[in-house]
């Protein structure tokens, strides 16, 4: 596969609302690269991996950590909850994986999630308009960054800097009366984080640049998905970072010219956790079936995921905003368990037919009801236990892949048909 990819930098991003199976695809592709980098989001992500007998979920550390010879990078665009990061390092060590400063490199400029960010996130969810966030403090942390009083990982190294910056946050957010903000306690806690994380901090952009200069390859591991992007997603029902491929450049501090390959990952159906529009959402019984077959429960929060049919109109939009060069299709085996397969190709609203995603979103925002127009493909029958090429797949799934390629105008380059490492092939 690596030979087929053109550039030194390969970006893997979600094409839906997250949970497309990016983790297992990154795990597979990382065999052919030298480093894996995260460039946005935080521990709202949950990348599930099933390797041999081991199953684990990574929230912050790139999935490349599962291969001992890979360097893992966490870029400036990521927001880091130090307790979660240190906990994840401990968890990996119980699986025999050591996160040393030689292997794990963290941007000095990544912003830090503090306990009060989580409290703000949770209180908002309880009190005001519900987004259905993961309550991990992601949004409030990015707010402080954009408001220019955020605290970066490098600030954890100095009690003086922490005092100044924490006081500014308390003042700016008018949180003085909040019982959980005791600046001295926070400084003590943050300094302990700083001492533990200091050996891992560096200029990650420089590390990537140096790797490229030496002819090495880097895989950029996206989190969440195109439709959760703060600018291009189903606003306001989105996360607080840019999830599209261009963010790989900004979230690590490297030039765009290195990024030639953009792989968009999509499930063979659709899921969403949290609130917001989901035009191809299934009937209650279809959703139940998807959930049961595909174990569609959040890897981060355990929430049951909303489930529905592959939406090619939305995916076409995701191809455009990412500049995707290839599609990776996951969980096709789950789709094979459905009695009949449906694929949304456009939408209608009232007397308007053949609407694209952007038009449908505009109308939905104005209160119109959006109905997907489906192509029905019939049932697929079971997926063989081992598949190496498209020809070995059930006919209905081959028809579906032809429809996807025709609609999206990019090739399906990789297909996964089970949750374990190895249950995927390149087409
Ligand atoms: P936040 O990122 O926690 O602020 O949540 C904002 C929205 O994004 C909610 O609908 C979440 O369920 C969703 N979300 C955030 N991260 C993920 C993810 O990794 N997978 C799926 N949904 C996510
Ligand atoms: Mg996930």
PDB file of N, CA and C in Angstrom, residues 234-237 276-279 359-370:
ATOM      1  N   UNK A 234     -21.568  20.171  11.078  1.00  0.00           N
ATOM      2  CA  UNK A 234     -22.992  20.474  11.278  1.00  0.00           C
ATOM      3  C   UNK A 234     -23.149  21.417  12.484  1.00  0.00           C
ATOM      4  N   UNK A 235     -22.523  22.588  12.368  1.00  0.00           N
ATOM      5  CA  UNK A 235     -22.511  23.604  13.416  1.00  0.00           C
ATOM      6  C   UNK A 235     -23.936  23.948  13.861  1.00  0.00           C
ATOM      7  N   UNK A 236     -24.217  24.087  15.129  1.00  0.00           N
ATOM      8  CA  UNK A 236     -23.309  24.062  16.288  1.00  0.00           C
ATOM      9  C   UNK A 236     -23.052  22.656  16.853  1.00  0.00           C
ATOM     10  N   UNK A 237     -23.562  21.647  16.212  1.00  0.00           N
ATOM     11  CA  UNK A 237     -23.403  20.295  16.747  1.00  0.00           C
ATOM     12  C   UNK A 237     -22.090  19.699  16.248  1.00  0.00           C
ATOM     13  N   UNK A 276     -27.762  16.656  17.017  1.00  0.00           N
ATOM     14  CA  UNK A 276     -27.532  17.270  15.706  1.00  0.00           C
ATOM     15  C   UNK A 276     -28.125  16.474  14.569  1.00  0.00           C
ATOM     16  N   UNK A 277     -28.137  17.099  13.365  1.00  0.00           N
ATOM     17  CA  UNK A 277     -28.782  16.463  12.221  1.00  0.00           C
ATOM     18  C   UNK A 277     -28.070  15.182  11.791  1.00  0.00           C
ATOM     19  N   UNK A 278     -28.859  14.230  11.354  1.00  0.00           N
ATOM     20  CA  UNK A 278     -28.344  12.935  10.874  1.00  0.00           C
ATOM     21  C   UNK A 278     -29.424  12.444   9.914  1.00  0.00           C
ATOM     22  N   UNK A 279     -29.300  12.882   8.644  1.00  0.00           N
ATOM     23  CA  UNK A 279     -30.405  12.704   7.709  1.00  0.00           C
ATOM     24  C   UNK A 279     -30.692  11.235   7.403  1.00  0.00           C
ATOM     25  N   UNK A 359     -26.944  22.276   0.770  1.00  0.00           N
ATOM     26  CA  UNK A 359     -28.298  22.790   0.588  1.00  0.00           C
ATOM     27  C   UNK A 359     -29.238  22.202   1.654  1.00  0.00           C
ATOM     28  N   UNK A 360     -29.100  20.901   1.877  1.00  0.00           N
ATOM     29  CA  UNK A 360     -29.954  20.234   2.874  1.00  0.00           C
ATOM     30  C   UNK A 360     -29.711  20.807   4.264  1.00  0.00           C
ATOM     31  N   UNK A 361     -28.450  21.067   4.594  1.00  0.00           N
ATOM     32  CA  UNK A 361     -28.130  21.632   5.918  1.00  0.00           C
ATOM     33  C   UNK A 361     -28.757  23.019   6.088  1.00  0.00           C
ATOM     34  N   UNK A 362     -28.640  23.848   5.036  1.00  0.00           N
ATOM     35  CA  UNK A 362     -29.227  25.192   5.093  1.00  0.00           C
ATOM     36  C   UNK A 362     -30.728  25.092   5.366  1.00  0.00           C
ATOM     37  N   UNK A 363     -31.379  24.197   4.630  1.00  0.00           N
ATOM     38  CA  UNK A 363     -32.831  24.057   4.773  1.00  0.00           C
ATOM     39  C   UNK A 363     -33.187  23.498   6.147  1.00  0.00           C
ATOM     40  N   UNK A 364     -32.408  22.533   6.623  1.00  0.00           N
ATOM     41  CA  UNK A 364     -32.649  21.930   7.939  1.00  0.00           C
ATOM     42  C   UNK A 364     -32.546  23.009   9.022  1.00  0.00           C
ATOM     43  N   UNK A 365     -31.527  23.884   8.876  1.00  0.00           N
ATOM     44  CA  UNK A 365     -31.311  24.955   9.858  1.00  0.00           C
ATOM     45  C   UNK A 365     -32.522  25.895   9.885  1.00  0.00           C
ATOM     46  N   UNK A 366     -33.171  26.054   8.732  1.00  0.00           N
ATOM     47  CA  UNK A 366     -34.369  26.923   8.668  1.00  0.00           C
ATOM     48  C   UNK A 366     -35.640  26.173   9.063  1.00  0.00           C
ATOM     49  N   UNK A 367     -35.511  24.956   9.528  1.00  0.00           N
ATOM     50  CA  UNK A 367     -36.667  24.223  10.046  1.00  0.00           C
ATOM     51  C   UNK A 367     -37.334  23.286   9.057  1.00  0.00           C
ATOM     52  N   UNK A 368     -36.782  23.146   7.844  1.00  0.00           N
ATOM     53  CA  UNK A 368     -37.394  22.216   6.882  1.00  0.00           C
ATOM     54  C   UNK A 368     -37.055  20.770   7.252  1.00  0.00           C
ATOM     55  N   UNK A 369     -37.932  19.846   6.845  1.00  0.00           N
ATOM     56  CA  UNK A 369     -37.659  18.424   7.067  1.00  0.00           C
ATOM     57  C   UNK A 369     -36.904  17.876   5.866  1.00  0.00           C
ATOM     58  N   UNK A 370     -35.823  17.201   6.142  1.00  0.00           N
ATOM     59  CA  UNK A 370     -34.983  16.664   5.067  1.00  0.00           C
ATOM     60  C   UNK A 370     -35.179  15.148   5.005  1.00  0.00           C
TER      61      UNK A 370
END
